[in-house]
Amino acid sequence: MSQKRNQNLKKNLIFTAAVLLAAAALGGYYLVRQANRPDKVAHLVYGTLERAQTDIDLREDADYSFQSNGYEIHLQVRDGAIAFVDSPCPDHVCEQFGQLSEVYDWAACIPAQAMLTIEPVE
């Protein structure tokens, strides 16, 4: 009977090790995915008749251009922040908002009817 008991114990240990290994692999996969997921994005709403929306990743430096209400708006992402740059509008107020990097920061270009906000990713 002790040999059968040893076999059952061995089977239980192998099964437990397999379950723990699978749990560790799934946990590691989840952590890697979470680490690569942004915690915030820049959200742009623009246009006139048909409002357009887009999310912009702040993790990679890039330059963006969008047509909105007859203006070409230019956005620049640098070091995790975004800003209106080289605005063709008459007053350049949107450029004066500076770099947006914190959740709920916002800037607007009124002539182009464009609104830029930093929003959390849920």
GROMACS .gro file of C-alpha atoms in nm:
model
  122
    1MET     CA    1   0.000   0.000   0.000
    2SER     CA    2   0.288   0.242   0.065
    3GLN     CA    3   0.409   0.202  -0.296
    4LYS     CA    4   0.065   0.302  -0.424
    5ARG     CA    5   0.064   0.593  -0.181
    6ASN     CA    6   0.407   0.705  -0.309
    7GLN     CA    7   0.282   0.689  -0.669
    8ASN     CA    8  -0.023   0.902  -0.581
    9LEU     CA    9   0.197   1.150  -0.399
   10LYS     CA   10   0.432   1.170  -0.698
   11LYS     CA   11   0.136   1.226  -0.936
   12ASN     CA   12  -0.003   1.499  -0.709
   13LEU     CA   13   0.336   1.674  -0.690
   14ILE     CA   14   0.376   1.665  -1.069
   15PHE     CA   15   0.025   1.799  -1.117
   16THR     CA   16   0.083   2.077  -0.860
   17ALA     CA   17   0.413   2.173  -1.023
   18ALA     CA   18   0.246   2.188  -1.366
   19VAL     CA   19  -0.034   2.411  -1.233
   20LEU     CA   20   0.214   2.643  -1.060
   21LEU     CA   21   0.428   2.663  -1.375
   22ALA     CA   22   0.123   2.749  -1.589
   23ALA     CA   23   0.013   3.015  -1.336
   24ALA     CA   24   0.361   3.167  -1.333
   25ALA     CA   25   0.370   3.176  -1.716
   26LEU     CA   26   0.027   3.344  -1.735
   27GLY     CA   27   0.123   3.593  -1.463
   28GLY     CA   28   0.446   3.679  -1.644
   29TYR     CA   29   0.259   3.727  -1.972
   30TYR     CA   30   0.008   3.959  -1.801
   31LEU     CA   31   0.286   4.167  -1.640
   32VAL     CA   32   0.468   4.208  -1.972
   33ARG     CA   33   0.147   4.317  -2.144
   34GLN     CA   34   0.068   4.566  -1.866
   35ALA     CA   35   0.421   4.709  -1.877
   36ASN     CA   36   0.388   4.775  -2.252
   37ARG     CA   37   0.042   4.931  -2.220
   38PRO     CA   38   0.028   5.310  -2.205
   39ASP     CA   39  -0.124   5.462  -1.892
   40LYS     CA   40  -0.239   5.774  -2.079
   41VAL     CA   41  -0.300   5.895  -2.435
   42ALA     CA   42  -0.354   6.225  -2.609
   43HIS     CA   43  -0.711   6.244  -2.739
   44LEU     CA   44  -0.778   6.483  -3.028
   45VAL     CA   45  -1.126   6.588  -3.138
   46TYR     CA   46  -1.127   6.797  -3.455
   47GLY     CA   47  -1.321   6.886  -3.770
   48THR     CA   48  -1.642   7.077  -3.826
   49LEU     CA   49  -1.937   6.900  -3.987
   50GLU     CA   50  -1.826   6.549  -3.906
   51ARG     CA   51  -1.625   6.548  -3.585
   52ALA     CA   52  -1.323   6.321  -3.600
   53GLN     CA   53  -1.144   6.171  -3.302
   54THR     CA   54  -0.811   6.003  -3.263
   55ASP     CA   55  -0.588   5.881  -2.982
   56ILE     CA   56  -0.217   5.954  -3.001
   57ASP     CA   57   0.043   5.741  -2.825
   58LEU     CA   58   0.272   5.955  -2.610
   59ARG     CA   59   0.542   5.689  -2.576
   60GLU     CA   60   0.699   5.755  -2.918
   61ASP     CA   61   0.826   6.090  -3.045
   62ALA     CA   62   0.642   6.187  -3.363
   63ASP     CA   63   0.492   6.474  -3.560
   64TYR     CA   64   0.126   6.476  -3.670
   65SER     CA   65  -0.081   6.692  -3.905
   66PHE     CA   66  -0.461   6.705  -3.927
   67GLN     CA   67  -0.703   6.907  -4.140
   68SER     CA   68  -0.968   7.080  -3.931
   69ASN     CA   69  -1.203   7.365  -4.022
   70GLY     CA   70  -0.980   7.483  -4.308
   71TYR     CA   71  -0.661   7.476  -4.102
   72GLU     CA   72  -0.380   7.225  -4.092
   73ILE     CA   73  -0.301   7.170  -3.728
   74HIS     CA   74   0.039   7.037  -3.629
   75LEU     CA   75   0.105   6.835  -3.314
   76GLN     CA   76   0.441   6.722  -3.184
   77VAL     CA   77   0.507   6.442  -2.935
   78ARG     CA   78   0.839   6.466  -2.752
   79ASP     CA   79   0.948   6.292  -2.432
   80GLY     CA   80   0.598   6.181  -2.332
   81ALA     CA   81   0.433   6.520  -2.391
   82ILE     CA   82   0.234   6.666  -2.681
   83ALA     CA   83   0.189   7.023  -2.802
   84PHE     CA   84   0.041   7.229  -3.082
   85VAL     CA   85   0.332   7.358  -3.295
   86ASP     CA   86   0.366   7.583  -3.601
   87SER     CA   87   0.003   7.687  -3.588
   88PRO     CA   88  -0.129   7.862  -3.899
   89CYS     CA   89  -0.410   8.031  -3.706
   90PRO     CA   90  -0.395   8.408  -3.651
   91ASP     CA   91  -0.347   8.421  -3.273
   92HIS     CA   92  -0.134   8.109  -3.195
   93VAL     CA   93  -0.304   8.070  -2.856
   94CYS     CA   94  -0.300   7.692  -2.893
   95GLU     CA   95   0.081   7.696  -2.900
   96GLN     CA   96   0.086   7.891  -2.574
   97PHE     CA   97  -0.067   7.597  -2.386
   98GLY     CA   98   0.278   7.438  -2.413
   99GLN     CA   99   0.357   7.073  -2.349
  100LEU     CA  100   0.068   6.856  -2.227
  101SER     CA  101   0.181   6.553  -2.031
  102GLU     CA  102  -0.040   6.506  -1.725
  103VAL     CA  103  -0.382   6.340  -1.725
  104TYR     CA  104  -0.657   6.600  -1.781
  105ASP     CA  105  -0.419   6.861  -1.930
  106TRP     CA  106  -0.587   7.021  -2.229
  107ALA     CA  107  -0.535   7.267  -2.511
  108ALA     CA  108  -0.763   7.401  -2.781
  109CYS     CA  109  -0.729   7.566  -3.119
  110ILE     CA  110  -1.051   7.763  -3.154
  111PRO     CA  111  -1.014   7.868  -3.521
  112ALA     CA  112  -0.946   7.507  -3.620
  113GLN     CA  113  -1.214   7.378  -3.380
  114ALA     CA  114  -0.972   7.125  -3.233
  115MET     CA  115  -0.952   7.006  -2.872
  116LEU     CA  116  -0.658   6.809  -2.732
  117THR     CA  117  -0.675   6.637  -2.393
  118ILE     CA  118  -0.459   6.390  -2.202
  119GLU     CA  119  -0.675   6.101  -2.086
  120PRO     CA  120  -0.607   5.793  -1.874
  121VAL     CA  121  -0.617   5.452  -2.040
  122GLU     CA  122  -0.848   5.220  -1.853
   0.00000   0.00000   0.00000
